[in-house]
GROMACS .gro file of C-alpha atoms in nm:
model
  400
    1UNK     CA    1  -2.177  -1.036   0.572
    2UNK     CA    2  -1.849  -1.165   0.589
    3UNK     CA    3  -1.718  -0.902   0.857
    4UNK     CA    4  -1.553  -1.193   1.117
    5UNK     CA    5  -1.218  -1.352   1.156
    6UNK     CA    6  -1.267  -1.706   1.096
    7UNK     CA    7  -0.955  -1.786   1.228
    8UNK     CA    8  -1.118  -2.077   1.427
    9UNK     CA    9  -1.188  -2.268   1.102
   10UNK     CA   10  -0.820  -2.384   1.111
   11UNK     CA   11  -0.591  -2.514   1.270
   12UNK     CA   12  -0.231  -2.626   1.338
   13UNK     CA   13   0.108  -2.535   1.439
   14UNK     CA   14   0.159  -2.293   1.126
   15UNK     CA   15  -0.159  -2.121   1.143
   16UNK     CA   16  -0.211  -2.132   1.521
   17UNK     CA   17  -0.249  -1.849   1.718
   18UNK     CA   18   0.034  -1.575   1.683
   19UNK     CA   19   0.222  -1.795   1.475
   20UNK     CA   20   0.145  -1.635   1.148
   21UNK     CA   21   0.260  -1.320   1.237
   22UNK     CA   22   0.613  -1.521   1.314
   23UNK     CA   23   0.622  -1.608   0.938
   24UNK     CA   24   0.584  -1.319   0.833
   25UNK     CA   25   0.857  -1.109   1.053
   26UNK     CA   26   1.121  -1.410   0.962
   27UNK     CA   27   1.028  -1.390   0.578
   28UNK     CA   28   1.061  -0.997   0.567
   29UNK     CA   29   1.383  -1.016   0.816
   30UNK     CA   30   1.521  -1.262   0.614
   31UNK     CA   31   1.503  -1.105   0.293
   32UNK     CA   32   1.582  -0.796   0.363
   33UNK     CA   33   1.796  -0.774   0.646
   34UNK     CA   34   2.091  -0.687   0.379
   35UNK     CA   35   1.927  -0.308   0.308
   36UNK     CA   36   2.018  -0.259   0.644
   37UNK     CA   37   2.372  -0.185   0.511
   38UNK     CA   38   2.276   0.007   0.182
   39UNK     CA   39   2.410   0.341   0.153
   40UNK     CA   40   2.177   0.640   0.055
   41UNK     CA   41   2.104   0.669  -0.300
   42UNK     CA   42   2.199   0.970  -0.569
   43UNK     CA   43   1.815   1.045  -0.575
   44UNK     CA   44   1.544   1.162  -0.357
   45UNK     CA   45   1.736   0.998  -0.056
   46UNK     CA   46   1.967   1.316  -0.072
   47UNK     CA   47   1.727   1.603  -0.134
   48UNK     CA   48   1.491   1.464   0.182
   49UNK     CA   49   1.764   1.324   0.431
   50UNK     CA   50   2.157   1.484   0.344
   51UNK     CA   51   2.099   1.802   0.227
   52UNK     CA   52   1.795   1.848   0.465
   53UNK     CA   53   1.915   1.726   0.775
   54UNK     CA   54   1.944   2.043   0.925
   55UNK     CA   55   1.574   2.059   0.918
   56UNK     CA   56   1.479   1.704   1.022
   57UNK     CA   57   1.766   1.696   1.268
   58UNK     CA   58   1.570   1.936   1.440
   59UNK     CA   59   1.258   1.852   1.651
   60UNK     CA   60   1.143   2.196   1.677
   61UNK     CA   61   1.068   2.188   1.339
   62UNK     CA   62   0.808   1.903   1.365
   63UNK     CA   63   0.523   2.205   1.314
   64UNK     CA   64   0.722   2.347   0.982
   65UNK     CA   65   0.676   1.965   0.838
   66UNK     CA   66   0.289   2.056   0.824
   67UNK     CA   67   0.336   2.433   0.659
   68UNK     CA   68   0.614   2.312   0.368
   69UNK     CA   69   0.653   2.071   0.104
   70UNK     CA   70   0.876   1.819   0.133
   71UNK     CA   71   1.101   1.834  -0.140
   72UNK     CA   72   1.205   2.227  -0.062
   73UNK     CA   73   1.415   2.307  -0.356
   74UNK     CA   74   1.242   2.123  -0.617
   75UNK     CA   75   0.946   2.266  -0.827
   76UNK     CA   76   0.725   1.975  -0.764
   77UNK     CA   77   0.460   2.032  -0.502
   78UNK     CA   78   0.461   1.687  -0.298
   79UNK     CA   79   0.285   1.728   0.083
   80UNK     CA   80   0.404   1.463   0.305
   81UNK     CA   81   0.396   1.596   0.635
   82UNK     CA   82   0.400   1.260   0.782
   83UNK     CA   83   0.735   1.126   0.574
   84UNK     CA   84   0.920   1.369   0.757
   85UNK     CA   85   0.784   1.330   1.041
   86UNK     CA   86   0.950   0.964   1.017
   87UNK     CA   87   1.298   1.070   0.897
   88UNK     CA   88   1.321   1.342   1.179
   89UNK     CA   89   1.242   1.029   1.422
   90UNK     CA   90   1.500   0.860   1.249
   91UNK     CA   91   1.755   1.171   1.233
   92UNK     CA   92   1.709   1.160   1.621
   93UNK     CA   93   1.826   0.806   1.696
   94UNK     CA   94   2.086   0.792   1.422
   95UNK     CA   95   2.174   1.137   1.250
   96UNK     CA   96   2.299   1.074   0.853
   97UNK     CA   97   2.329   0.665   0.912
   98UNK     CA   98   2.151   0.501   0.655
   99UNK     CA   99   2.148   0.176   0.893
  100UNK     CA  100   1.822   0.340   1.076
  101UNK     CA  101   1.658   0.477   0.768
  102UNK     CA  102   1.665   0.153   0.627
  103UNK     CA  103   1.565  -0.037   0.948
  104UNK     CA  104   1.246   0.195   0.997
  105UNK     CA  105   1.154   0.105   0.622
  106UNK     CA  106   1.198  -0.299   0.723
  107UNK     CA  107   0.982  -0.244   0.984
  108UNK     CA  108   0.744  -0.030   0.851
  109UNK     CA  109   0.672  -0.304   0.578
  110UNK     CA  110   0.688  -0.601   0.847
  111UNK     CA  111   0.374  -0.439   1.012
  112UNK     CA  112   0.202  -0.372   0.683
  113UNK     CA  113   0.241  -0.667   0.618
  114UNK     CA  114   0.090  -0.781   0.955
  115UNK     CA  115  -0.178  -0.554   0.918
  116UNK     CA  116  -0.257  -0.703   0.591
  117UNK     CA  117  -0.297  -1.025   0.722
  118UNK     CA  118  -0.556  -0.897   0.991
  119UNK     CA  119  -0.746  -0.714   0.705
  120UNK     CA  120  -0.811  -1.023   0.465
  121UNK     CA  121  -0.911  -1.223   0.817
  122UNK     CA  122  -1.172  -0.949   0.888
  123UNK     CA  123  -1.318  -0.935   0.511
  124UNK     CA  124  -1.371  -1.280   0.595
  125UNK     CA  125  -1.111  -1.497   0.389
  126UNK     CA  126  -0.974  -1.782   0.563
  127UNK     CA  127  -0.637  -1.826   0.781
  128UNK     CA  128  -0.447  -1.994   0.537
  129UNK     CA  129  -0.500  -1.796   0.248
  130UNK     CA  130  -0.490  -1.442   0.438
  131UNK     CA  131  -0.167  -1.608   0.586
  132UNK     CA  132  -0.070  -1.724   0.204
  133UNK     CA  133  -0.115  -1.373   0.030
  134UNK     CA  134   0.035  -1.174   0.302
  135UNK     CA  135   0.341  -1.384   0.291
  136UNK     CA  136   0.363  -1.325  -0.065
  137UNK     CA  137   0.317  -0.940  -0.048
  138UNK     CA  138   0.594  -0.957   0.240
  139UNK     CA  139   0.853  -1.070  -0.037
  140UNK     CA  140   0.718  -1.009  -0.414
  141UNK     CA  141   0.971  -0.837  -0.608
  142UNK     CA  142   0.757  -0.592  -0.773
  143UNK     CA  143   0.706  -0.425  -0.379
  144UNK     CA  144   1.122  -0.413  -0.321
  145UNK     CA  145   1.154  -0.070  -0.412
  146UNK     CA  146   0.950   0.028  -0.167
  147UNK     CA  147   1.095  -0.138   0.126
  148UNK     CA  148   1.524  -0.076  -0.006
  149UNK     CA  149   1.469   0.248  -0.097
  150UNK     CA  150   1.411   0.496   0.188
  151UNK     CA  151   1.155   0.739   0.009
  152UNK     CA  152   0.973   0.457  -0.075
  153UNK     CA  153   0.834   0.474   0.299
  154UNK     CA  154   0.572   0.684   0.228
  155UNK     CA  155   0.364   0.442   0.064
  156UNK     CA  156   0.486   0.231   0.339
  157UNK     CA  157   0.336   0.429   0.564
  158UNK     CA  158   0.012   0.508   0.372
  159UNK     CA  159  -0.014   0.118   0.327
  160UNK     CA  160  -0.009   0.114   0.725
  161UNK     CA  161  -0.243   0.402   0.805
  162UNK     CA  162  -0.468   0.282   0.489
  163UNK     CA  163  -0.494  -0.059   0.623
  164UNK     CA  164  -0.595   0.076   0.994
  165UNK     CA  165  -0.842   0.312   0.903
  166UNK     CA  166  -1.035   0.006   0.728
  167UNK     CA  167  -1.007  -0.181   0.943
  168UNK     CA  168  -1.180   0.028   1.220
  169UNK     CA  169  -1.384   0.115   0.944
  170UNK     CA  170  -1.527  -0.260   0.954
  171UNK     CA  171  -1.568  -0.281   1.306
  172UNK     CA  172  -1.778   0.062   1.293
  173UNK     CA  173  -2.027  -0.076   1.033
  174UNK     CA  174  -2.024  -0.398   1.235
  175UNK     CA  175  -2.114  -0.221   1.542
  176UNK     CA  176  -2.214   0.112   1.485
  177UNK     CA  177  -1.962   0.275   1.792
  178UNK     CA  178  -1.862   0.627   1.745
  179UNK     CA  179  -1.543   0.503   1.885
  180UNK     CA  180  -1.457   0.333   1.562
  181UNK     CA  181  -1.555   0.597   1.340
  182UNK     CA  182  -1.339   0.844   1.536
  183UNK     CA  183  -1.039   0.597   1.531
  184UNK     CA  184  -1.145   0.535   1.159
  185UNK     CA  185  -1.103   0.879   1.097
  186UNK     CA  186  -0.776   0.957   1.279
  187UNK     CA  187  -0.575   0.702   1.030
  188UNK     CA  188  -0.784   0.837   0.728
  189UNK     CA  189  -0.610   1.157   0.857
  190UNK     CA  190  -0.263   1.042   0.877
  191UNK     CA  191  -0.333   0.881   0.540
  192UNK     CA  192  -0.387   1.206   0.426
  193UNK     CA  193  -0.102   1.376   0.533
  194UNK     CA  194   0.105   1.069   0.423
  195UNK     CA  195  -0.017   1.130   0.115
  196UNK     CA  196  -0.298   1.259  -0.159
  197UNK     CA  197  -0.434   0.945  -0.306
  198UNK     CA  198  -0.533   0.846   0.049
  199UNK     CA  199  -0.843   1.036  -0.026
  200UNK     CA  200  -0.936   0.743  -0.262
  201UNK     CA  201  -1.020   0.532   0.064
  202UNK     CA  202  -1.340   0.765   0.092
  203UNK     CA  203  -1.528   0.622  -0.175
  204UNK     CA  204  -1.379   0.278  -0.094
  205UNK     CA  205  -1.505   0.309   0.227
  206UNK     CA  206  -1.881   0.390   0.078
  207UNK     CA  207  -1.864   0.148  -0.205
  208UNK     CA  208  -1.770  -0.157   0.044
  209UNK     CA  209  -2.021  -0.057   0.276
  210UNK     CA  210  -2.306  -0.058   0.013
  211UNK     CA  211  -2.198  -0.414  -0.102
  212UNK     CA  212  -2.141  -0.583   0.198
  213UNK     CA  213  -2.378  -0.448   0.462
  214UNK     CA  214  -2.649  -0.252   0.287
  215UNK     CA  215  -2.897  -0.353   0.608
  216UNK     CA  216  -2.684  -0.115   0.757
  217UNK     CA  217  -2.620   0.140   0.512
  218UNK     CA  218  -2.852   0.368   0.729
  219UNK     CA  219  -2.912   0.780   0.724
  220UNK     CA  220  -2.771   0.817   1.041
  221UNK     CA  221  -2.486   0.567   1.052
  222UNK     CA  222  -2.393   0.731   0.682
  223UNK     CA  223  -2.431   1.085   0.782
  224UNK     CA  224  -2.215   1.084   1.090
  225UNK     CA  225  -1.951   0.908   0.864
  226UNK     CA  226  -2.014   1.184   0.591
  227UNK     CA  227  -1.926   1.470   0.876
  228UNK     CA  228  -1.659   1.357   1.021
  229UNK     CA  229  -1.483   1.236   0.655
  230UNK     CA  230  -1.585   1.566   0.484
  231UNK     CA  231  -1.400   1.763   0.757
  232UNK     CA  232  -1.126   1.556   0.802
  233UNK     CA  233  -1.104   1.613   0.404
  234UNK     CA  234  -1.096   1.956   0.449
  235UNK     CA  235  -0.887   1.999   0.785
  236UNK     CA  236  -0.613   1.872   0.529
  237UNK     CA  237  -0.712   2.048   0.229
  238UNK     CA  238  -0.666   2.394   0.442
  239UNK     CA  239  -0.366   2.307   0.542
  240UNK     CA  240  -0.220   2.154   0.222
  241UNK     CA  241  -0.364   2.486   0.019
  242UNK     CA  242  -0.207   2.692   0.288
  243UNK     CA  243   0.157   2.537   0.282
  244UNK     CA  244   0.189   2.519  -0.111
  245UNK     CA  245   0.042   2.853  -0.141
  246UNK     CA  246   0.289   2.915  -0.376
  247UNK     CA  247   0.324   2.604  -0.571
  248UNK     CA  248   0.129   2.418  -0.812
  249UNK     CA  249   0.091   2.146  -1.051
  250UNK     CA  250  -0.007   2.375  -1.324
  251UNK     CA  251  -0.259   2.114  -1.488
  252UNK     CA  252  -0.648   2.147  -1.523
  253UNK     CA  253  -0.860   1.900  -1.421
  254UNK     CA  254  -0.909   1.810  -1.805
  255UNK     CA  255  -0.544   1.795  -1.835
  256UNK     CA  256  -0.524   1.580  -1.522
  257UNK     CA  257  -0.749   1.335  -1.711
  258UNK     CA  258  -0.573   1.354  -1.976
  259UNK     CA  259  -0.280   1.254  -1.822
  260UNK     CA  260  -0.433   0.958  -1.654
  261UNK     CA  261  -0.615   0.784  -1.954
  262UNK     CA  262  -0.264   0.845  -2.153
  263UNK     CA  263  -0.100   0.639  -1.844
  264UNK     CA  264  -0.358   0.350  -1.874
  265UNK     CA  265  -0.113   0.147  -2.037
  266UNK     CA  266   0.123   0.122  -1.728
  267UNK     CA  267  -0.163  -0.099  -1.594
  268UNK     CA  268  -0.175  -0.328  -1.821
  269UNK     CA  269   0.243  -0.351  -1.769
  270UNK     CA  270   0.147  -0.305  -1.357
  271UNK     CA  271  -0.068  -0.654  -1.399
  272UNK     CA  272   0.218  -0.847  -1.578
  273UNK     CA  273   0.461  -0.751  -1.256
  274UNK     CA  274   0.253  -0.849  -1.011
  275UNK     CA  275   0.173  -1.210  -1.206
  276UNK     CA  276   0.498  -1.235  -1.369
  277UNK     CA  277   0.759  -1.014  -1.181
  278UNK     CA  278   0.990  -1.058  -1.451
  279UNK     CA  279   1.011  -0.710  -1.614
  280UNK     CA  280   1.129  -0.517  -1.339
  281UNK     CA  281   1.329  -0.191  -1.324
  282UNK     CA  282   1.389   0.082  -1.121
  283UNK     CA  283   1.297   0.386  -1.342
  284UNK     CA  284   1.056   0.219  -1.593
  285UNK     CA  285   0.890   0.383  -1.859
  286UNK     CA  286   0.603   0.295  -2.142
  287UNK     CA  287   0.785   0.284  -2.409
  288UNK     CA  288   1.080   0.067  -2.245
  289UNK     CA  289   0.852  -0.151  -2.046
  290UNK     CA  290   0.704  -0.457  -2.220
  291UNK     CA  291   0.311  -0.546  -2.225
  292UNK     CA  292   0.367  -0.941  -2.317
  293UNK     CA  293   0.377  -0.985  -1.940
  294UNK     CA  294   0.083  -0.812  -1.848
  295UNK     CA  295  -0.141  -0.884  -2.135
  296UNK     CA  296  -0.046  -1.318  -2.045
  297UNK     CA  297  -0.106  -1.201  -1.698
  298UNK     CA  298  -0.506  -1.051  -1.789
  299UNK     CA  299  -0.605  -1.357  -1.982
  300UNK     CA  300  -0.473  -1.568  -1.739
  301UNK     CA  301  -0.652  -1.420  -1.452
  302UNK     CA  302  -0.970  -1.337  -1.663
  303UNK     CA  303  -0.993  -1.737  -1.738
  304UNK     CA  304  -0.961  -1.829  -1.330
  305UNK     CA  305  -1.282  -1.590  -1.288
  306UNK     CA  306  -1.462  -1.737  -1.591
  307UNK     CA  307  -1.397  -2.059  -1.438
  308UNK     CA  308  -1.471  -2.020  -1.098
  309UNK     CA  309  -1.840  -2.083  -0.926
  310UNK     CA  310  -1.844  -1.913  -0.626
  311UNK     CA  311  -1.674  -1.588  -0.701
  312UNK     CA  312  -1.838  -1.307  -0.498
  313UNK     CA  313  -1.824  -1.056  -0.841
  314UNK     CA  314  -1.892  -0.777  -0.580
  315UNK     CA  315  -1.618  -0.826  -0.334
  316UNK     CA  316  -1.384  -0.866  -0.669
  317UNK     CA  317  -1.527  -0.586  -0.786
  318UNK     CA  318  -1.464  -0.399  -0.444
  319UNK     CA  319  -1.073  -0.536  -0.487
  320UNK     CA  320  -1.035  -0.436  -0.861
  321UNK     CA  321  -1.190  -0.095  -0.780
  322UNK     CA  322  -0.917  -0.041  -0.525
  323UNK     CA  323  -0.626  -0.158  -0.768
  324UNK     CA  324  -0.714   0.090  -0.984
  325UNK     CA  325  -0.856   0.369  -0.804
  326UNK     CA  326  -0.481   0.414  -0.619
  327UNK     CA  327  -0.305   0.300  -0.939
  328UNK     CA  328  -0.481   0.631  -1.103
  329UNK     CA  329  -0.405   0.876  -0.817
  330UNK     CA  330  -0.021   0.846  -0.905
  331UNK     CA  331  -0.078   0.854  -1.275
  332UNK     CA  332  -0.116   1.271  -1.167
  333UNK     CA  333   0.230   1.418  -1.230
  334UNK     CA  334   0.301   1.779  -1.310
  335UNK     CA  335   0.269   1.918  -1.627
  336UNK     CA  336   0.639   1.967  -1.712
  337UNK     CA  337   0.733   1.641  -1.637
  338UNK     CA  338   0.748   1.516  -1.993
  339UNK     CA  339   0.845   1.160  -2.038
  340UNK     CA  340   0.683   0.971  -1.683
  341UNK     CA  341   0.800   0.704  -1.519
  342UNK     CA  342   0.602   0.456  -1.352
  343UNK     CA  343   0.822   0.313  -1.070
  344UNK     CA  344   0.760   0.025  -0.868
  345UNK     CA  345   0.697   0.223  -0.534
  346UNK     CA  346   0.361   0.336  -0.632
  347UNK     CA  347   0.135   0.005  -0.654
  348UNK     CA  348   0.246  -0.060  -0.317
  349UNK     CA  349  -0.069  -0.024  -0.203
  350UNK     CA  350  -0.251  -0.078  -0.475
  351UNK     CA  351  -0.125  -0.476  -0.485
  352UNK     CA  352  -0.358  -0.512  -0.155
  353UNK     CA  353  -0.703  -0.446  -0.370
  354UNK     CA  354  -0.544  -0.695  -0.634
  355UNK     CA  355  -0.510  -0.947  -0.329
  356UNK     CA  356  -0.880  -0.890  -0.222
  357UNK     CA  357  -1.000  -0.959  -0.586
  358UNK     CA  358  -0.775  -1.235  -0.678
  359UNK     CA  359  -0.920  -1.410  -0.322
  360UNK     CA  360  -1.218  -1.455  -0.504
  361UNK     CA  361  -1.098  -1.683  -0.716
  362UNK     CA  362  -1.218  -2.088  -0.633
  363UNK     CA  363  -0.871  -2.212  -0.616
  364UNK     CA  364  -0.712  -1.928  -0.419
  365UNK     CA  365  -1.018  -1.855  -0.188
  366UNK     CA  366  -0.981  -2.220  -0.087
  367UNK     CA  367  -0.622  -2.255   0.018
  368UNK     CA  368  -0.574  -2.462   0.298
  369UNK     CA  369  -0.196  -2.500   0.402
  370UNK     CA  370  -0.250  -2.817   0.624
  371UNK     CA  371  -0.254  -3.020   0.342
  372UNK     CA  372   0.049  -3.108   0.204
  373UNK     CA  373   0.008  -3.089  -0.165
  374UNK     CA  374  -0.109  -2.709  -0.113
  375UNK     CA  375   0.180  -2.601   0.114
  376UNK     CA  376   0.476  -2.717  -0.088
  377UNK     CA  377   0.351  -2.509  -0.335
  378UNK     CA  378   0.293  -2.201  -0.142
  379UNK     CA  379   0.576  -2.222   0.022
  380UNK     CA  380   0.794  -2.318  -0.327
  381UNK     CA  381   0.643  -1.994  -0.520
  382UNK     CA  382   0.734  -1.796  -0.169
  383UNK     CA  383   1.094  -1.865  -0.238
  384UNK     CA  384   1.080  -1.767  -0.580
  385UNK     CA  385   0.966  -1.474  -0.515
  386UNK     CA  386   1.215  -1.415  -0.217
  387UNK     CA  387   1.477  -1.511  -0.425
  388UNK     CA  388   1.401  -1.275  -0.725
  389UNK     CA  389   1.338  -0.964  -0.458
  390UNK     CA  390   1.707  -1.053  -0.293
  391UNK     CA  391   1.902  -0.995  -0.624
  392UNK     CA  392   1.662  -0.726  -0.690
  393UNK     CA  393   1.704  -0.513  -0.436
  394UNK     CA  394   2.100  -0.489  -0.535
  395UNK     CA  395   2.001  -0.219  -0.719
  396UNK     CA  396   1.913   0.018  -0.423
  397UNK     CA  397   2.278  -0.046  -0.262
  398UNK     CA  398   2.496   0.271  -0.326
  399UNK     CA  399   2.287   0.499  -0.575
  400UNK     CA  400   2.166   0.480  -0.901
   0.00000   0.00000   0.00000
């Protein structure tokens, strides 16, 4: 089982102790300190924060944020209680400036970030590469969108809440406490609320227990999980039904499926950004979104695993399966919504699962960043990456 933090099994004044978590804070400071000063943009940033600040400004209204959806005066039915929850914390402190919208989304993505790095410690990947991957998901360009645009918090925020509820998750498998479970199940909650494709960590949560611990895949440790995940599922699902009563995505579930498998092509394109961020743009579309990228990136990464000798195909499997599972969930759109985009925002979390399976890769899994010859590298493709996210996030400034 590889359910400990082996942070013992290096050492050093980069990787010791609290240090890593330093790195990481100075990286995402660094490079995106300047959002601090962007404006609002000329899209959702109005509908949610300036024209509804009346609403958010008002903390009364906290209980209306579960019965509504967010966007009030558009036809798309979008329930993310716990988005506005955020901007009416942030409408508190500092009304219509976009200063404090933008800080909350900085930090937001500092402590996924964090988090991160304490998740690939406890699925048992070594300091330096957990330390490695979450530097690189702190500052890869593809994940700027999320972090300098303010509605892109809510896959901030499911990134946080998704990462916590795994990793209490773990412990609860590990030890079998109720307490985890119940803590477990209060971020799978928040997930929820945050928003719909959190309900994808449910049959993560199964599929990684049967792989890694099936000792412990008992009747009784299973069926109290069960309970409390099938009415925390429908806790939400009342409540979700209840406030969008009147709304509706207006698509069967064959027409939902539809939709998806025509959108299958965007991960092909969703590979080549992550590899390659070189294709980037802030509405992008199939048609205007090239696949040379992507398709280099696949046989690039499909030769590392043919390669490699001691790839653990389940935990890449585990990793792959999460890529895609949340890469599907926002392939859903509504049914009038003719031409789709695909933007950036929403493989936010998705890029973690990639993380877990690329880890199983020889040369990754064995990254050790006391050695010279490995650092200078890490630390050279780091600033690449920063470098590319800097100019990229220009485009989040004053609208668009």
């Amino acid at each position: 089982m590889r359910l400990s933090d082996p942070a013992g099994q290096t050492g050093g004044w980069i990787l010791k102790s609290w240090r890593p978590y330093l790195w990481i804070i100075l990286a995402g400071l660094i490079l995106y300190s300047k959002t601090l000063f962007f404006d609002f943009t000329n899209s959702d940033d109005k509908q949610l924060i300036v024209d509804n600040f009346g609403f958010i400004s008002n903390i009364s209204n906290i209980p209306q944020a579960f019965q509504h959806k967010v966007f009030s005066k558009s036809p798309i039915p979008y329930y993310r209680p716990m988005l506005t929850l955020s901007l009416m914390f942030d409408a508190q402190i500092g009304g219509l400036n976009p200063f404090v919208y933008h800080l909350s989304n900085l930090a937001i993505h500092i402590l996924a970030s964090c988090l991160l790095f304490v998740f690939l410690l406890r699925l048992g990947n070594n300091r330096s590469a957990s330390l490695f991957f979450s530097m690189l998901f702190t500052v890869h360009p593809v994940l700027t969108e999320t972090v300098a645009w303010v509605p892109g918090r809510n896959d901030l925020l499911l990134a946080v809440f998704g990462i916590l509820a795994f990793i209490f998750f773990l412990r609860y498998i590990q030890y079998g406490k109720l307490k985890y479970l119940f803590a477990n199940t209060a971020f799978l909650i928040l997930a929820l609320f945050t928003k719909e494709s959190a309900i994808m960590l449910v049959p993560l949560f199964l599929f990684y227990w049967y792989i890694r611990a099936p000792d412990i895949f008992s009747p009784k440790k299973l069926s109290s999980a069960a309970i409390v995940w099938l009415f925390s599922i429908a806790f939400w699902f009342t409540m979700r039904s209840a406030a969008l009563s009147n709304d509706a995505f207006n698509i069967s579930l064959s027409g939902m499926l539809l939709y998806m498998v025509k959108s299958l092509p965007a991960l092909i394109q969703f590979i080549g950004k992550v590899i390659i961020p070189a294709n980037l743009s802030v509405f992008p579309t199939l048609c205007d979104t090239s696949f040379i990228y992507g398709v280099v990136s696949s046989v690039l990464i499909a030769a590392a695993f043919f390669f490699s000798k001691r790839t653990d195909k389940r935990m890449a499997a585990f990793g792959f399966l999460w890529f895609i599972l949340f890469l599907l969930a926002s392939f859903v759109r509504p049914a009038h919504e003719t031409v789709p985009d695909f933007q950036e925002h929403r493989i936010y979390v998705s890029v973690i699962g990639f993380i877990i399976a690329l880890l199983e890769i020889d040369l990754l899994k064995d990254i050790d960043l006391m050695k010279n010859r490995v650092l200078i590298p890490c630390i050279l493709l780091t600033v690449i990456f920063s470098v590319v996210s800097f100019g990229y996030a220009e485009n989040f400034r004053n609208g668009r």
